mmCIF file of C-alpha atoms and ligand atoms in Angstrom:
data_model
loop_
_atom_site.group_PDB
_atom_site.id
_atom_site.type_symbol
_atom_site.label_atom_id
_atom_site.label_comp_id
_atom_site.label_asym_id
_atom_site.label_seq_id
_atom_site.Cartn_x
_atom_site.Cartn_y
_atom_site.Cartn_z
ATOM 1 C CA UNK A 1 -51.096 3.871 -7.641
ATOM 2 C CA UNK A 2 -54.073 2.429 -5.276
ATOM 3 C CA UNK A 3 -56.609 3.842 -6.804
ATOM 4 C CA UNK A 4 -58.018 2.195 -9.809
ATOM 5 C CA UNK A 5 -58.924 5.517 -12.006
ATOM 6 C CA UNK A 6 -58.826 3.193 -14.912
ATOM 7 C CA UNK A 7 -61.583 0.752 -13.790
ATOM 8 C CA UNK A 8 -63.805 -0.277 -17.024
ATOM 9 C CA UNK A 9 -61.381 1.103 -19.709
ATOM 10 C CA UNK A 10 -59.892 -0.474 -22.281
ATOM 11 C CA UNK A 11 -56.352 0.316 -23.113
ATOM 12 C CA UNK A 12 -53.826 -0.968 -25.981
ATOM 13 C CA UNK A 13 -50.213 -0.490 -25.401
ATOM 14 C CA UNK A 14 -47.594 -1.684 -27.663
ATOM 15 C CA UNK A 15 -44.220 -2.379 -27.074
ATOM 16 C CA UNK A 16 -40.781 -3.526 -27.534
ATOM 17 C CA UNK A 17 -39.655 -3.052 -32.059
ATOM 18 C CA UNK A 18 -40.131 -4.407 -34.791
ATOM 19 C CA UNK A 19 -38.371 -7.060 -36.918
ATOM 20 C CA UNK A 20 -38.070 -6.518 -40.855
ATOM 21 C CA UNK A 21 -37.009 -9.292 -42.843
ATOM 22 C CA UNK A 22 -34.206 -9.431 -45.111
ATOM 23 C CA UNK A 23 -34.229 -12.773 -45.858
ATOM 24 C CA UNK A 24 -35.095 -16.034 -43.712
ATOM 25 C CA UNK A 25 -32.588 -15.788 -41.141
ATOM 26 C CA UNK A 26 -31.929 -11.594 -40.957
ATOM 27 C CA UNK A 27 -33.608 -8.390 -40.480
ATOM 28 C CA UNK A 28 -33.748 -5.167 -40.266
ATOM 29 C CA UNK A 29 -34.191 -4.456 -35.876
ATOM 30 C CA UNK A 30 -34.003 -1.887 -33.434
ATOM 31 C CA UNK A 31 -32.442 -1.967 -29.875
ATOM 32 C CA UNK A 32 -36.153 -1.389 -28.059
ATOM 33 C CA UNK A 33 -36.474 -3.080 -24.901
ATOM 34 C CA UNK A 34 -40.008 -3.200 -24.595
ATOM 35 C CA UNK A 35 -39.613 -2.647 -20.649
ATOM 36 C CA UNK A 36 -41.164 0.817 -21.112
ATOM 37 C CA UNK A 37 -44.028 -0.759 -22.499
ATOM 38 C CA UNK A 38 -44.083 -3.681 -19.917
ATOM 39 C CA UNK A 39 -44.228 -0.912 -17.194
ATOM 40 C CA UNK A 40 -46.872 0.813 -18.837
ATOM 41 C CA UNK A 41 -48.978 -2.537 -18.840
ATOM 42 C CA UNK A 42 -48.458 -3.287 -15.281
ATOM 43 C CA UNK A 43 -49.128 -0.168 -14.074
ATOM 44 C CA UNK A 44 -52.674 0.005 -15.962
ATOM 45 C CA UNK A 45 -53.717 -3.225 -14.926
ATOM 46 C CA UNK A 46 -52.490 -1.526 -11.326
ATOM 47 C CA UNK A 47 -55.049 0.964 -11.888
ATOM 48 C CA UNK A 48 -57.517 -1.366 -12.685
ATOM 49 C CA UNK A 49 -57.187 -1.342 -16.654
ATOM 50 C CA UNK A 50 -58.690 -3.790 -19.121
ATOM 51 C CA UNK A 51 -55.421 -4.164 -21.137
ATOM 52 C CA UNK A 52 -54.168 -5.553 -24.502
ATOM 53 C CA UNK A 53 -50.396 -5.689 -25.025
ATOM 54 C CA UNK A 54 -49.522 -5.828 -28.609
ATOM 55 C CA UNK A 55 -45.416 -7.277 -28.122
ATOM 56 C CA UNK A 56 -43.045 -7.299 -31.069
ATOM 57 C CA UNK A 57 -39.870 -9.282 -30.525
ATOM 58 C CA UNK A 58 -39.979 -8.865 -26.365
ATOM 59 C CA UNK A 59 -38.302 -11.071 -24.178
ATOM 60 C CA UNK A 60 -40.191 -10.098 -21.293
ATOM 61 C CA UNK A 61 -42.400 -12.147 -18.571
ATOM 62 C CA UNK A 62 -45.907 -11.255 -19.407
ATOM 63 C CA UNK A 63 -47.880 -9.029 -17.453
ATOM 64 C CA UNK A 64 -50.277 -10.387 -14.826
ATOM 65 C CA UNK A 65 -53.975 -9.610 -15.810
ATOM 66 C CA UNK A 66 -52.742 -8.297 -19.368
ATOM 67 C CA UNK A 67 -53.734 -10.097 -22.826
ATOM 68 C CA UNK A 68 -50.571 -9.991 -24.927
ATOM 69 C CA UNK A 69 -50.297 -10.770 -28.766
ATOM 70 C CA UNK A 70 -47.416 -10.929 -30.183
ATOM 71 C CA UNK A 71 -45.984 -9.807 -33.262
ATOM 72 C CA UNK A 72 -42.905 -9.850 -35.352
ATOM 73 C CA UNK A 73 -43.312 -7.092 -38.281
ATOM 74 C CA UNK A 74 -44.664 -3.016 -38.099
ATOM 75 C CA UNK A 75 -47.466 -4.686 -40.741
ATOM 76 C CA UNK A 76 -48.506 -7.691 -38.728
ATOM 77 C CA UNK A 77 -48.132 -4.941 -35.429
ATOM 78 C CA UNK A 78 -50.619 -2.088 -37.447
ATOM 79 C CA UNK A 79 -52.877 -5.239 -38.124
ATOM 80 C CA UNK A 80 -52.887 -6.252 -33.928
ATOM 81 C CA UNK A 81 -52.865 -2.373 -32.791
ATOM 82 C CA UNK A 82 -55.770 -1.566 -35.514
ATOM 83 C CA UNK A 83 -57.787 -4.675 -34.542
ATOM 84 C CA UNK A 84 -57.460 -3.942 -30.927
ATOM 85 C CA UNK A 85 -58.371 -0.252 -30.727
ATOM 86 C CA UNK A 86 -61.689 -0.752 -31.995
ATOM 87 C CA UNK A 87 -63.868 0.413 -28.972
ATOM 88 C CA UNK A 88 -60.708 1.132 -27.138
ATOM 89 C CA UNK A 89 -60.719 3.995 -24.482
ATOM 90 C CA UNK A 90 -56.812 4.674 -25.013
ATOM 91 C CA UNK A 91 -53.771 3.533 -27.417
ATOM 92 C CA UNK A 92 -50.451 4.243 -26.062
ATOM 93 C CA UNK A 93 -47.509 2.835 -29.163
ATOM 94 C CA UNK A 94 -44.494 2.827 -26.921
ATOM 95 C CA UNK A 95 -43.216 0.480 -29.413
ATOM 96 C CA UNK A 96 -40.333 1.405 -31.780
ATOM 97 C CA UNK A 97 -41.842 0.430 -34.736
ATOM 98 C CA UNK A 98 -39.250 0.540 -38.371
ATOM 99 C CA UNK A 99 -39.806 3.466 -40.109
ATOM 100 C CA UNK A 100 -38.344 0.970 -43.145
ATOM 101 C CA UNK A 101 -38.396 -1.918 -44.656
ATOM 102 C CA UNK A 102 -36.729 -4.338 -47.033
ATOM 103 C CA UNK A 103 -38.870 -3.757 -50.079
ATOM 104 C CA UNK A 104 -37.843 -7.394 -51.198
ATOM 105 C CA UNK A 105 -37.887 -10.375 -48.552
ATOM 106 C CA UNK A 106 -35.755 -12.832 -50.719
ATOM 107 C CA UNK A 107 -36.719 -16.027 -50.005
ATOM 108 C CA UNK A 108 -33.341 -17.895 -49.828
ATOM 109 C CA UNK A 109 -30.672 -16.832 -47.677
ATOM 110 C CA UNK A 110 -28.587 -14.201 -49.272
ATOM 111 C CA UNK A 111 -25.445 -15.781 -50.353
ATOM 112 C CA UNK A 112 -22.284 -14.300 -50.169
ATOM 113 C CA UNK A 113 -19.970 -15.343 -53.511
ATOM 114 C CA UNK A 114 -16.277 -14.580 -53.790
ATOM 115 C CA UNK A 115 -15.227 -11.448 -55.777
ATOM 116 C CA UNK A 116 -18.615 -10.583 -55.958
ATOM 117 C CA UNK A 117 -19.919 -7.526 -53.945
ATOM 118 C CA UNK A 118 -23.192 -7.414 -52.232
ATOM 119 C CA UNK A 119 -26.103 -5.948 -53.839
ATOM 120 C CA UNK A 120 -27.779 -3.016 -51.928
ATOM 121 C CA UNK A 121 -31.082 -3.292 -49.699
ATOM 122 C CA UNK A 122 -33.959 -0.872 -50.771
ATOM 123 C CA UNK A 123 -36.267 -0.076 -48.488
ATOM 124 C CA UNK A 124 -39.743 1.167 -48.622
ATOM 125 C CA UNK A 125 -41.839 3.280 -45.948
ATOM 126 C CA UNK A 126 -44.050 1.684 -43.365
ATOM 127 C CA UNK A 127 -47.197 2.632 -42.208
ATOM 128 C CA UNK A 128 -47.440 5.254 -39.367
ATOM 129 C CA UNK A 129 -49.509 3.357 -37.057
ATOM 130 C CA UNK A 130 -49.612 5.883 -34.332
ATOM 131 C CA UNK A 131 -50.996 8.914 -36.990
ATOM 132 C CA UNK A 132 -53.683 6.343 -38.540
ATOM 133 C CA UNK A 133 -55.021 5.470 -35.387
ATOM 134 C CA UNK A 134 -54.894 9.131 -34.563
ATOM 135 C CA UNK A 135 -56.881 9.894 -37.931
ATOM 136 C CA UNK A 136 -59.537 7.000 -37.534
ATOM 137 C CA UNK A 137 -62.517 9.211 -37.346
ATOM 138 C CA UNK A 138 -65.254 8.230 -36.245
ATOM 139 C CA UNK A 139 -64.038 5.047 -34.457
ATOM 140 C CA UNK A 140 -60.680 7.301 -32.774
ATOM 141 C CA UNK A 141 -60.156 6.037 -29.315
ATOM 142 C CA UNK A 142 -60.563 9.185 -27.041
ATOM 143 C CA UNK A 143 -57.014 9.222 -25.909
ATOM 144 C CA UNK A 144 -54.391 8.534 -28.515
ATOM 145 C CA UNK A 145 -50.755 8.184 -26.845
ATOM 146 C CA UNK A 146 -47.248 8.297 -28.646
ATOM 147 C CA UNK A 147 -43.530 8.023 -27.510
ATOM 148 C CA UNK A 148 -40.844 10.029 -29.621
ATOM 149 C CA UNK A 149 -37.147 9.209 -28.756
ATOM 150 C CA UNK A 150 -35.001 12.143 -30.271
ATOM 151 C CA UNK A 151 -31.356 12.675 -30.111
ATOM 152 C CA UNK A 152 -31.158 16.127 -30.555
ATOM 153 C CA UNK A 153 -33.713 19.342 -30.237
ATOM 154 C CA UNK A 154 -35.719 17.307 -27.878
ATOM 155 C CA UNK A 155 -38.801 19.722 -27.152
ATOM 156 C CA UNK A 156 -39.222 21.488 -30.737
ATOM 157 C CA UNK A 157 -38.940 18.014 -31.985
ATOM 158 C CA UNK A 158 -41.521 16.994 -30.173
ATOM 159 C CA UNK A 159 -44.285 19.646 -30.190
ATOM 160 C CA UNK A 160 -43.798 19.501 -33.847
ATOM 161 C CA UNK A 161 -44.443 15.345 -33.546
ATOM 162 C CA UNK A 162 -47.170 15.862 -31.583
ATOM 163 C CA UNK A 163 -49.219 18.162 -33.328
ATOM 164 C CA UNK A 164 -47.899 16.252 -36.989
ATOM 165 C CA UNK A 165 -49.111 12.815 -35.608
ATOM 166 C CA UNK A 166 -52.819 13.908 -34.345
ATOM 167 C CA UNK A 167 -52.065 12.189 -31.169
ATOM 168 C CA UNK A 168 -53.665 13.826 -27.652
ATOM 169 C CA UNK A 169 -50.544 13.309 -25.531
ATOM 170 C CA UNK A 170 -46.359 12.769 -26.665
ATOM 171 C CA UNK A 171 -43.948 11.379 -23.906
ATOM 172 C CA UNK A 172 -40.775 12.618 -25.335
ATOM 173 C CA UNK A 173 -37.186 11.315 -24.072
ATOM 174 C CA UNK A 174 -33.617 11.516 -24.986
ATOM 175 C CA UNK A 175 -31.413 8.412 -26.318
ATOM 176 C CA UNK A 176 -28.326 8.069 -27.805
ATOM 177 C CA UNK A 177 -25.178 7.503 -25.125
ATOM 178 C CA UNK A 178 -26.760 4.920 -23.478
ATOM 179 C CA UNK A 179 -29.892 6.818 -22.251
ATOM 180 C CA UNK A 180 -33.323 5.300 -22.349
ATOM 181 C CA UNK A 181 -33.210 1.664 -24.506
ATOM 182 C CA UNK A 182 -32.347 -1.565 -22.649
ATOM 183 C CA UNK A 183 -31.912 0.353 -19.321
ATOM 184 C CA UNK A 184 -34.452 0.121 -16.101
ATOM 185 C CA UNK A 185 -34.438 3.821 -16.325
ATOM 186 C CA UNK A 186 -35.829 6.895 -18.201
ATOM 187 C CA UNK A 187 -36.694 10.559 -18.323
ATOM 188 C CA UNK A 188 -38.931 12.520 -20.233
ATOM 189 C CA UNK A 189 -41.315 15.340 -21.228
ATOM 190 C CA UNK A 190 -45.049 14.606 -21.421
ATOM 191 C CA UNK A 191 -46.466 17.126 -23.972
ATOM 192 C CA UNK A 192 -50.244 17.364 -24.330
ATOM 193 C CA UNK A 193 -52.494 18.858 -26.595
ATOM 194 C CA UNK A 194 -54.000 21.810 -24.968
ATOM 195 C CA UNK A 195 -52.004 20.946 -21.906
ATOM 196 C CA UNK A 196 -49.748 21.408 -19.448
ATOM 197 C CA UNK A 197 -45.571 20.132 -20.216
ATOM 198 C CA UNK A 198 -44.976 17.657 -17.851
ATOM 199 C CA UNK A 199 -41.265 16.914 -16.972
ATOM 200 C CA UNK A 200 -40.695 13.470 -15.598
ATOM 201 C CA UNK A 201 -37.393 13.315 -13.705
ATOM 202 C CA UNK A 202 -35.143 10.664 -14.384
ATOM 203 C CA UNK A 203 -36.156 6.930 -12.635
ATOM 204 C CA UNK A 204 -37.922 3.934 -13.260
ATOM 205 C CA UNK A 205 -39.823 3.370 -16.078
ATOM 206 C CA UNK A 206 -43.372 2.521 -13.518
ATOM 207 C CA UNK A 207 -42.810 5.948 -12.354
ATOM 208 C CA UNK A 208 -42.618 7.436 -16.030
ATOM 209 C CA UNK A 209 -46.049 5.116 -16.400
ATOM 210 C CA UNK A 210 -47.945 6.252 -14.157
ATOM 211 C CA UNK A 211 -47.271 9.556 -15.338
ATOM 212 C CA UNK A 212 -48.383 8.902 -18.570
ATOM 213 C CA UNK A 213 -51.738 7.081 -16.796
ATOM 214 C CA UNK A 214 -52.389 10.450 -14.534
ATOM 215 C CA UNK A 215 -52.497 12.625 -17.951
ATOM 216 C CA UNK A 216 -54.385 9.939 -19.765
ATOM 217 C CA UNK A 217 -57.047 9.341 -16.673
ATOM 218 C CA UNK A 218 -57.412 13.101 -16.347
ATOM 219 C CA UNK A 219 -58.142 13.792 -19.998
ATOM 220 C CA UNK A 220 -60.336 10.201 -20.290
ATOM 221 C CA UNK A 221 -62.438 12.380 -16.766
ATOM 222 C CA UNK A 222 -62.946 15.955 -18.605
ATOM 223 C CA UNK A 223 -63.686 14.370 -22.106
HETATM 224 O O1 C5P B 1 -41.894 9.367 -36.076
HETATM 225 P P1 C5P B 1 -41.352 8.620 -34.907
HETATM 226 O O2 C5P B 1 -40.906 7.224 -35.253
HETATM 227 O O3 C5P B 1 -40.315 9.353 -34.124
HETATM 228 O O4 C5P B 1 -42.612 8.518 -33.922
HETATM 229 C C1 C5P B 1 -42.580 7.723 -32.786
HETATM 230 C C2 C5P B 1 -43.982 7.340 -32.404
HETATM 231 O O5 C5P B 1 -44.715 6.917 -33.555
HETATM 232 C C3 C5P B 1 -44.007 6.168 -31.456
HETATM 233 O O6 C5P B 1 -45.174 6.298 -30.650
HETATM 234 C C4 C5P B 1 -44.113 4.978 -32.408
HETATM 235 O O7 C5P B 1 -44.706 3.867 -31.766
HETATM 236 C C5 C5P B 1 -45.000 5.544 -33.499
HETATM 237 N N1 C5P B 1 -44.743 4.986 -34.844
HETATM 238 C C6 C5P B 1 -45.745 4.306 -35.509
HETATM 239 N N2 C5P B 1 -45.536 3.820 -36.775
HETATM 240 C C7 C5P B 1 -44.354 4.040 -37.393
HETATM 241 C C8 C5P B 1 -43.343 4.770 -36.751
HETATM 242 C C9 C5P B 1 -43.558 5.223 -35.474
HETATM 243 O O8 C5P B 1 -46.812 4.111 -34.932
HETATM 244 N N3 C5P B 1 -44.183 3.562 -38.631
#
């Protein structure tokens, strides 16, 4: 895009997944890329953004122009995302943040002792980040961005997300059988509060960006 529609805004993406640790040496991961995220950055500085990139566990070049803090854990991510959207115009959590974690980090490596079987890992819930930013009244940034990945249902999944997370837009896109994490490509829905549903046909993940920026810059115009 040549036209910098996002000129004096602040935006916080975050992207790639989080890292939950089991022990000193393992955790609990997912198999997010972060180059959604990436693309998203690079396509709002682009547009002329002010932009923070919150980056759990990417291996990634950084983005020209962006500020990126990284992060290992959803906790120490919720503390950078939180932090950062204070006086933010727009979040956007592209990251796939653990919906678990290991409710115990031991703090020796977990041995493994003959005969004797493994004991199992409880987990405990992690904060939705996405739905507390969503909720921060008074300080909410105006536009509030998530990403749900679903395997199966894909559109009544995602109105349901969207309207369960408080969030002002939902890009919505099918994984599982290789689709979507890791690969260059991706396609998806945009839902919107009060808005149109905006297919995305499958291609690279700037094009699926600047998408998402069109929506956000048009509801950032007529708020
Ligand atoms: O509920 P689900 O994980 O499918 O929602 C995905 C969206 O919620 C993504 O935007 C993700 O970044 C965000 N999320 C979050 N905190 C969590 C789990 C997901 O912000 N604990």
């Amino acid at each position: 895009a040549l036209t910098p529609d996002l000129a004096g805004r602040h935006v916080v993406i975050s992207a790639g997944g989080t890292r939950e640790p089991l022990d000193p040496v393992r955790y609990l991961g997912n198999r997010s890329s972060g180059k959604q995220g990436y693309a998203l950055a690079r396509t709002a500085v682009a547009r002329g953004a002010r932009v923070t990139l919150v980056a759990a566990n990417t291996a990634l070049p950084d983005p020209a122009g962006a500020e990126v803090v990284p992060v290992g854990t959803a906790r120490e991510l919720q503390d950078a995302v939180v932090k950062a959207a204070i006086g933010a115009d727009v979040v956007v959590m592209a990251a796939a943040v653990a919906d678990f974690r290991p409710a115990h980090e031991v703090r020796s490596k977990i041995k493994k002792r003959d005969g004797v079987e493994p004991e199992p890992v409880a987990l405990v819930r992690n904060p939705d980040i996405l739905a507390q930013v969503a909720a921060r009244h008074p300080a909410r940034p105006p536009v509030v961005v998530g990403f749900a990945a679903e395997t199966d249902d894909v559109l009544a999944g995602g109105r349901a997300k969207l309207a369960r997370k408080g969030c002002d837009l939902l890009v919505v896109n099918q994984v599982g059988d290789g689709r979507a994490f890791g690969t260059e490509e991706n396609e998806a829905v945009i839902l919107e509060v009060g808005g149109p549903e905006t297919p995305v046909p499958y291609g690279p993940k700037e094009a699926l960006a600047d998408r998402v920026w069109d929506a956000v810059a048009r509801r950032l115009t007529t708020a």
